[in-house]
mmCIF file of C-alpha atoms in Angstrom:
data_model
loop_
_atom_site.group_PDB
_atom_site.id
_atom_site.type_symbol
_atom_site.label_atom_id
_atom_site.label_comp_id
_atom_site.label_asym_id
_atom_site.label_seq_id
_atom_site.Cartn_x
_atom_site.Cartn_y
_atom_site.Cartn_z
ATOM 1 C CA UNK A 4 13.925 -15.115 -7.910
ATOM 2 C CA UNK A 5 13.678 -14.424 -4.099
ATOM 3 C CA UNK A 6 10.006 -15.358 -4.066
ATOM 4 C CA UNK A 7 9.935 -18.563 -6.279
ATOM 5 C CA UNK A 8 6.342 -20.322 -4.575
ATOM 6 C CA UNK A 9 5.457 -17.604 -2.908
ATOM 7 C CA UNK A 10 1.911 -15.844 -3.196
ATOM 8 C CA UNK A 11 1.629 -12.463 -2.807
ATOM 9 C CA UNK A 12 -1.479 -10.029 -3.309
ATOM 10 C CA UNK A 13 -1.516 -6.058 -3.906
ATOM 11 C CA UNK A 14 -4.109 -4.311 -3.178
ATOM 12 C CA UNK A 15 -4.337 -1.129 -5.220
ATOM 13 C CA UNK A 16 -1.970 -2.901 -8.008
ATOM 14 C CA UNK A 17 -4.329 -1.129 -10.993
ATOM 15 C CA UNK A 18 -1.818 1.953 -11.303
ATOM 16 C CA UNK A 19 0.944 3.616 -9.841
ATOM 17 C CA UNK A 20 3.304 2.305 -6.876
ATOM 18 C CA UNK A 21 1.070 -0.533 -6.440
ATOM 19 C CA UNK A 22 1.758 -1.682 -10.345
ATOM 20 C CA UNK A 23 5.466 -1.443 -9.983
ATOM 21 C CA UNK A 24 4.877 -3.788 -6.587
ATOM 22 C CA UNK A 25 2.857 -6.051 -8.625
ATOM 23 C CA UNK A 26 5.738 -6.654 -11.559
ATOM 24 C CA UNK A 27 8.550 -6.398 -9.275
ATOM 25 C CA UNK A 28 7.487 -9.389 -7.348
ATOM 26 C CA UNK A 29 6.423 -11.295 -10.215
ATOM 27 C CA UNK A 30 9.848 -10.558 -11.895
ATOM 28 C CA UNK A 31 11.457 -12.220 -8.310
ATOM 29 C CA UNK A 32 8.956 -15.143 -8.838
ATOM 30 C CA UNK A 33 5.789 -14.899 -6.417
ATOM 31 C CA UNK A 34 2.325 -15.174 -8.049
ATOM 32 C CA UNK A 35 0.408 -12.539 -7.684
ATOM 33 C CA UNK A 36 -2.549 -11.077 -7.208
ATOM 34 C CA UNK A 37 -3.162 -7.717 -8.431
ATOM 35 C CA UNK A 38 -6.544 -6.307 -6.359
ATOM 36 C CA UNK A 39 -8.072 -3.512 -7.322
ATOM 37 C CA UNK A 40 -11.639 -2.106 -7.181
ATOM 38 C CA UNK A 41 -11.061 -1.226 -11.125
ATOM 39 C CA UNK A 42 -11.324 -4.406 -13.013
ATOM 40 C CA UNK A 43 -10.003 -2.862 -16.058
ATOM 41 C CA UNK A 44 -7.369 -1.812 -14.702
ATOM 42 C CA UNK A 45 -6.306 -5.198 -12.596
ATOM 43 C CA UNK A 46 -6.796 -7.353 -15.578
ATOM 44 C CA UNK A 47 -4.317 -4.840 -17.745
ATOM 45 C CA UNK A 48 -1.759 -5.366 -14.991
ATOM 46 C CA UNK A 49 -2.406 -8.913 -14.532
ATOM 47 C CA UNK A 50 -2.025 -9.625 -18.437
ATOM 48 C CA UNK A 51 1.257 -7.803 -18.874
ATOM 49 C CA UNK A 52 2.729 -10.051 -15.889
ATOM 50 C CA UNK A 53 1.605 -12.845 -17.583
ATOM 51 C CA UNK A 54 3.119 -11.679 -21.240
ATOM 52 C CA UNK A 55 6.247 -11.511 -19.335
ATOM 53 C CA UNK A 56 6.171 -15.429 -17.617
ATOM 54 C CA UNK A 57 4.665 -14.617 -14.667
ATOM 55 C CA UNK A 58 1.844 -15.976 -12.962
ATOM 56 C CA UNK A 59 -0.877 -13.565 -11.559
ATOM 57 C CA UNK A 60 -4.609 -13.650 -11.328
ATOM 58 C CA UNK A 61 -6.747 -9.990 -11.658
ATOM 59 C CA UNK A 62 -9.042 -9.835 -8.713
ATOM 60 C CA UNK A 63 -11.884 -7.052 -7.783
ATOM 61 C CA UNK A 64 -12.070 -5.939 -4.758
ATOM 62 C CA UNK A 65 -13.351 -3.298 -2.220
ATOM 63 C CA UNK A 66 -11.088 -3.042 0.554
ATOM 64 C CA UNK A 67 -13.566 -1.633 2.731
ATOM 65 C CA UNK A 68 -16.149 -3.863 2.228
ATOM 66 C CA UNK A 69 -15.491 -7.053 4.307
ATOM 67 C CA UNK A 70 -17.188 -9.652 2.462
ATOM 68 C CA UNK A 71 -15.339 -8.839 -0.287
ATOM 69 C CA UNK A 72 -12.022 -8.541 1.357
ATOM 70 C CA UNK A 73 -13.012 -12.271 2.233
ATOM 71 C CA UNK A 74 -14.312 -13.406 -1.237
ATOM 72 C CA UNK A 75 -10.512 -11.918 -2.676
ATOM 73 C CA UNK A 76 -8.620 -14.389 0.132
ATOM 74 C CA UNK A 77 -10.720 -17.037 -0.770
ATOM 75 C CA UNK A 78 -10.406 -16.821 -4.873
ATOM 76 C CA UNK A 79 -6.184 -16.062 -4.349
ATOM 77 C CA UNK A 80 -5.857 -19.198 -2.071
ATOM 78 C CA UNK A 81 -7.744 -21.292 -4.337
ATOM 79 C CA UNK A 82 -6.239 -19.921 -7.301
ATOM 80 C CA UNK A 83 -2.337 -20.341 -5.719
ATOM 81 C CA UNK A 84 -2.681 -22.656 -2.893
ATOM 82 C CA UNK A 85 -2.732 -19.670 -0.161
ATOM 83 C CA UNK A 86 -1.101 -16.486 0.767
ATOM 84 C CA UNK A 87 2.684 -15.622 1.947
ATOM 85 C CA UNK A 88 2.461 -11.699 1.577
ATOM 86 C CA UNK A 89 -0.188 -9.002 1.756
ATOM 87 C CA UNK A 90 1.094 -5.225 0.912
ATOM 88 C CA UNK A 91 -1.893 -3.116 1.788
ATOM 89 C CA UNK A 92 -1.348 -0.317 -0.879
ATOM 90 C CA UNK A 93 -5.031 0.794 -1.372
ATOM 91 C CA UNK A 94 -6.094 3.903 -0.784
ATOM 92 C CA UNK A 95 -8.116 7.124 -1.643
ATOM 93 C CA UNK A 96 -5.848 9.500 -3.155
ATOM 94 C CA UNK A 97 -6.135 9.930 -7.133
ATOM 95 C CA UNK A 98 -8.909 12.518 -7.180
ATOM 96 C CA UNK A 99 -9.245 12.464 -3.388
ATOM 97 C CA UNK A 100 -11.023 16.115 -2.279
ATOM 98 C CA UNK A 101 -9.361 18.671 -0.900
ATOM 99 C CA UNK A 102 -11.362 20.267 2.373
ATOM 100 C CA UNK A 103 -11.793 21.103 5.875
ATOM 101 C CA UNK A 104 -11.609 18.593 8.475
ATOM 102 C CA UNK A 105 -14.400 21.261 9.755
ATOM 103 C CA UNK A 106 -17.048 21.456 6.662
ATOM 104 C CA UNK A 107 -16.068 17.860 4.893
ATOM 105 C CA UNK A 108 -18.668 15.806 4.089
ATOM 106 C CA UNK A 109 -19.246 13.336 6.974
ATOM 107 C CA UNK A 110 -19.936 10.579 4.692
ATOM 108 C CA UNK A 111 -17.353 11.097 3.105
ATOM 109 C CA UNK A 112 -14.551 11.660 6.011
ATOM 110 C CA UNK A 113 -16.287 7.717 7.230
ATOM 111 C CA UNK A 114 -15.920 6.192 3.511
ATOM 112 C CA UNK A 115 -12.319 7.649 3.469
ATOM 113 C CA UNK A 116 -11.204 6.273 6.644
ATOM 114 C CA UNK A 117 -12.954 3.130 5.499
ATOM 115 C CA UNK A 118 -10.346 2.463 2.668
ATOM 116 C CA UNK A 119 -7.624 4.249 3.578
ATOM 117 C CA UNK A 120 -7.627 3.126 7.377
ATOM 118 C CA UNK A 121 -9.843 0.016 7.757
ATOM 119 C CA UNK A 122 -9.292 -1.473 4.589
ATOM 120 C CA UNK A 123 -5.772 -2.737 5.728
ATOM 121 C CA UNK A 124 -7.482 -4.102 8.541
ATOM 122 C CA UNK A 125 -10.380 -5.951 6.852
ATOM 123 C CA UNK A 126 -7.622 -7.582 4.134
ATOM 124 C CA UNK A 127 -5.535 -8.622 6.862
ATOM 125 C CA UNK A 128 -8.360 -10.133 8.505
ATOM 126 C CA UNK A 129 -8.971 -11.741 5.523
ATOM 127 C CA UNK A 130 -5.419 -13.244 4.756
ATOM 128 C CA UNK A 131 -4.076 -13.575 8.090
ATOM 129 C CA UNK A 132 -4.791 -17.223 8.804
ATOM 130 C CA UNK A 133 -3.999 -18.567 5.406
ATOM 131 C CA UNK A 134 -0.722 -16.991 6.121
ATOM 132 C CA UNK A 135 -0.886 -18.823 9.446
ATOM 133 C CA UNK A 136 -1.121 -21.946 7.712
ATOM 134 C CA UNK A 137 1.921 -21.628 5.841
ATOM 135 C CA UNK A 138 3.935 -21.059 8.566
ATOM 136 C CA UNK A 139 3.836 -17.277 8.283
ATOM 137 C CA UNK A 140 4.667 -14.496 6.483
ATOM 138 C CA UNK A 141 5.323 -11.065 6.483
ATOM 139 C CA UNK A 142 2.151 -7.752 5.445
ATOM 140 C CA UNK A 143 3.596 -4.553 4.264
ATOM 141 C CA UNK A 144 1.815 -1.604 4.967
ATOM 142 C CA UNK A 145 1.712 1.824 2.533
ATOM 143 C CA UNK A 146 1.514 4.912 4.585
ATOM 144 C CA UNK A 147 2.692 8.376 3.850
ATOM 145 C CA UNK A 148 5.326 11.125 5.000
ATOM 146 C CA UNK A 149 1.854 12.940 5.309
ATOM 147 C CA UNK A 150 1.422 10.841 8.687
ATOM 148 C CA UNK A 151 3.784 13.386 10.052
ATOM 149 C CA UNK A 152 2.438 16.408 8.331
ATOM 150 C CA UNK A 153 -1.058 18.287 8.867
ATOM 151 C CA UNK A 154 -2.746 17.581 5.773
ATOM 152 C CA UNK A 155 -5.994 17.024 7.231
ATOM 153 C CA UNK A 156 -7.982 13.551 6.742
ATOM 154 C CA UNK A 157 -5.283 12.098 4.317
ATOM 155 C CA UNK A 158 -2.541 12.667 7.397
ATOM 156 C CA UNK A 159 -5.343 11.397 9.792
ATOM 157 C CA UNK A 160 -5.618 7.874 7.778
ATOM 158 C CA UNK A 161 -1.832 7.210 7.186
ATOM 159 C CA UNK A 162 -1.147 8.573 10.961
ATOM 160 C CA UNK A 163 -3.225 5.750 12.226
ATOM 161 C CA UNK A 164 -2.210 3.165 9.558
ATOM 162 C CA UNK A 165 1.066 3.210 11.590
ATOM 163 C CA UNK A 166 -0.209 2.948 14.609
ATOM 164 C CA UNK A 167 -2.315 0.025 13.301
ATOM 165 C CA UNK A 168 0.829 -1.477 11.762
ATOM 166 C CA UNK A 169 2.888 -1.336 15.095
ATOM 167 C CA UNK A 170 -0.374 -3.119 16.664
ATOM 168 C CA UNK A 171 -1.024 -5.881 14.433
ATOM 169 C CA UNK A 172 2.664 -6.276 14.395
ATOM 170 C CA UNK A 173 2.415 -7.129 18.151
ATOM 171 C CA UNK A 174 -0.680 -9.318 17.701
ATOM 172 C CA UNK A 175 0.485 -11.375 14.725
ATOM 173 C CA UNK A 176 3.946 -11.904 15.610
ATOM 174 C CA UNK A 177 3.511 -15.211 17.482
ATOM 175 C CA UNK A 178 1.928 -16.507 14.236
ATOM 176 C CA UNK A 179 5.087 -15.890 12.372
ATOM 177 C CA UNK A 180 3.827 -12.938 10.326
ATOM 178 C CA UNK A 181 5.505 -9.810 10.814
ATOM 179 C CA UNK A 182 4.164 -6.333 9.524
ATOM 180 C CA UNK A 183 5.624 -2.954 8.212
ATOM 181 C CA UNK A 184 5.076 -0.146 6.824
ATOM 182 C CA UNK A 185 6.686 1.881 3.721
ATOM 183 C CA UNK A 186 5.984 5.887 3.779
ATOM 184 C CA UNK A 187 6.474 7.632 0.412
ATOM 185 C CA UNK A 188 7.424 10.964 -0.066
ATOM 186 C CA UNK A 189 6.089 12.747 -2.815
ATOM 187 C CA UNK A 190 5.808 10.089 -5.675
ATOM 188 C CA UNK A 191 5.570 11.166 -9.254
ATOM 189 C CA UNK A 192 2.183 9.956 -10.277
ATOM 190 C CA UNK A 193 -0.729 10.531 -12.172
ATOM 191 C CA UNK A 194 -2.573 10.678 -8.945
ATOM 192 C CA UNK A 195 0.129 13.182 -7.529
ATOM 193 C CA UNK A 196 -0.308 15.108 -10.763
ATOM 194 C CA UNK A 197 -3.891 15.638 -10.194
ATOM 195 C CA UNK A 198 -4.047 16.315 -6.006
ATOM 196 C CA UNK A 199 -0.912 18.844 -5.940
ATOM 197 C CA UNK A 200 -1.150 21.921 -8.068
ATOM 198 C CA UNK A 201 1.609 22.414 -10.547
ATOM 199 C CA UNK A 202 2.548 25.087 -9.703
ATOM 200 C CA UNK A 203 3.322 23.747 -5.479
ATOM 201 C CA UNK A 204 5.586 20.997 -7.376
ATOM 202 C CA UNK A 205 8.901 23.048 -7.885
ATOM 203 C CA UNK A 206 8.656 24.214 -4.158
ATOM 204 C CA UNK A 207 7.955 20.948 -3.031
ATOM 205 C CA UNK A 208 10.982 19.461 -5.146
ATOM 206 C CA UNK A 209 13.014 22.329 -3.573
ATOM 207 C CA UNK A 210 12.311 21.664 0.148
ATOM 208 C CA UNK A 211 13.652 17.793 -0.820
ATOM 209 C CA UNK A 212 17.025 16.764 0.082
ATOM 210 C CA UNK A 213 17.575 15.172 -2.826
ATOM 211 C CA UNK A 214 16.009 17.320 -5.139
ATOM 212 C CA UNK A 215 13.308 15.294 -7.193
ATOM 213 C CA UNK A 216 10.469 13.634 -7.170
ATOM 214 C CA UNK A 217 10.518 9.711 -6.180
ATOM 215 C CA UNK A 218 9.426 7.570 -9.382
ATOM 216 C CA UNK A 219 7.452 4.290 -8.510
ATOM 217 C CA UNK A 220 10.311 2.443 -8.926
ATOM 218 C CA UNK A 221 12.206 4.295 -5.991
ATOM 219 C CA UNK A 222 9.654 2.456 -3.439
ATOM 220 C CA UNK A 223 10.019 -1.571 -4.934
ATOM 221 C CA UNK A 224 13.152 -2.221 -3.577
ATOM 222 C CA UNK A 225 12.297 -1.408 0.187
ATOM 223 C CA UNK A 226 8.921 -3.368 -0.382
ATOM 224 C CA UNK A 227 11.168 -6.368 -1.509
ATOM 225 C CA UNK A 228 13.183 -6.117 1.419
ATOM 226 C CA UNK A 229 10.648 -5.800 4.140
ATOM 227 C CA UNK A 230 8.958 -8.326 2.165
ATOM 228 C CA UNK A 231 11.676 -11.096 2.443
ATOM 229 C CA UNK A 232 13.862 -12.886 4.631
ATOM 230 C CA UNK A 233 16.712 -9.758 4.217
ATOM 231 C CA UNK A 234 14.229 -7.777 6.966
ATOM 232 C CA UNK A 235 12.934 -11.231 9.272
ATOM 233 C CA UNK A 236 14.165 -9.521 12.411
ATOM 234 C CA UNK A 237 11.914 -6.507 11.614
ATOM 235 C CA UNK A 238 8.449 -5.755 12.632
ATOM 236 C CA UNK A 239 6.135 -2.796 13.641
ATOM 237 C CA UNK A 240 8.658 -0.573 11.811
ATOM 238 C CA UNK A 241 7.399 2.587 9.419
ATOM 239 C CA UNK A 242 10.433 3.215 6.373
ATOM 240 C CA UNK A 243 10.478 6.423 4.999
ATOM 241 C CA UNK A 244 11.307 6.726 1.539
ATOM 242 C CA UNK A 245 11.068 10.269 0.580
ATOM 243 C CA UNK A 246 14.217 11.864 -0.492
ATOM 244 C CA UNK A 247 15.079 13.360 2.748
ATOM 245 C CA UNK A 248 11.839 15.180 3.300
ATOM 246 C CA UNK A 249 10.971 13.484 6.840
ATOM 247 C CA UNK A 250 13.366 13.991 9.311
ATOM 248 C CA UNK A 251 12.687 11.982 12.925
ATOM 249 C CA UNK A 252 15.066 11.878 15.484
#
């Protein structure tokens, strides 16, 4: 119970990695806050904490939209008496189109860059000084491996989600909150499942170093570590967690 009175929220904690973030640090004690622009899907997480002993609260929210970035602070300090950890999973990526950085829809390239890029900024924003207040804390970031890859927009957003992480690293440090970053490799999902064909999964296993895909679960214990005291000498750092696919000298 690592994080016994400690408030965390997850943004993006409907499905997927950001789920198995959600339980994992309710099973090591923190209340916690599972955001998610699908209500549905935040209150089904939320619940099954709670039928386990935990304490969470389901909270909607649009990371790219500031105000309610704010109004999602506000309702998890009041609910939990502040906030100790932020893990900026969100993104645009189940059913995220595939195209052209030179035909995509503008509106859509800004909206995407919105949540996948600004939206970590506009929750830390949000949470930063009720972190403050407590006498700090520590923000995880969730990039990609595709940061180091062409893959068009996606590798555009998670490319300059580290850069943002090393920079509000340097800003926030002398407030006692430190941030990181995690970068999956490929991640067996049911968003994975529907962005990469089938039949580009057995090549992509194959190029692996350790020859499978990562699981959700793969990704919880580095979270828990940057996350806690084990890592409080670390900020502006970017973990790869990927089965060898990265390699960065």
């Amino acid at each position: 119970m690592r994080f016994d009175g400690k408030t965390a929220i997850v943004t993006g904690a409907g499905q997927g990695i950001g789920e198995a973030y959600a339980k994992a640090l309710a099973t090591e004690g923190a209340a916690v806050a599972v955001a998610d622009l699908n209500t549905e899907q935040a209150s089904r997480v939320a619940s099954e904490i709670e039928a386990k002993g935990g304490a969470a609260l389901a909270v909607t929210v649009d990371v790219a939209n500031a105000e309610s970035t704010i109004e999602m602070a506000a309702a998890v300090a009041t609910a939990f008496g502040g906030i100790d950890f932020l893990v900026n999973n969100a993104a645009i990526y189940h059913g995220m189109k595939i195209e052209s950085l030179l035909t995509v829809d503008l509106d859509y390239y800004r909206h995407f860059l919105d949540v996948n890029l600004n939206g970590a900024l506009l929750c830390t924003r949000a949470c930063f000084a009720s972190m403050s207040e407590r006498g700090g804390g520590s923000i995880v970031n969730q990039s990609s491996t595709a940061a180091w890859m062409a893959g068009g927009y996606y590798s555009i957003s998670k490319a300059a989600l580290n850069s943002m992480t090393v920079c509000l690293a340097a800003e926030l440090a002398p407030r006692g909150i430190r941030v990181n970053g995690i970068a999956p490799g490929p991640t067996d999902t049911e968003a994975t499942r529907l962005v990469v064909p089938k039949e580009y999964i057995d090549p992509l296993v194959a190029s692996l170093k350790i020859k499978r895909l990562g699981q959700p679960q793969d990704l919880v214990g580095t979270l828990l570590f940057l996350l806690g005291d084990d890592s409080a000498w670390m900020t502006g750092h970017m973990l790869p967690v990927d089965g060898g696919q990265i390699v960065r000298l």
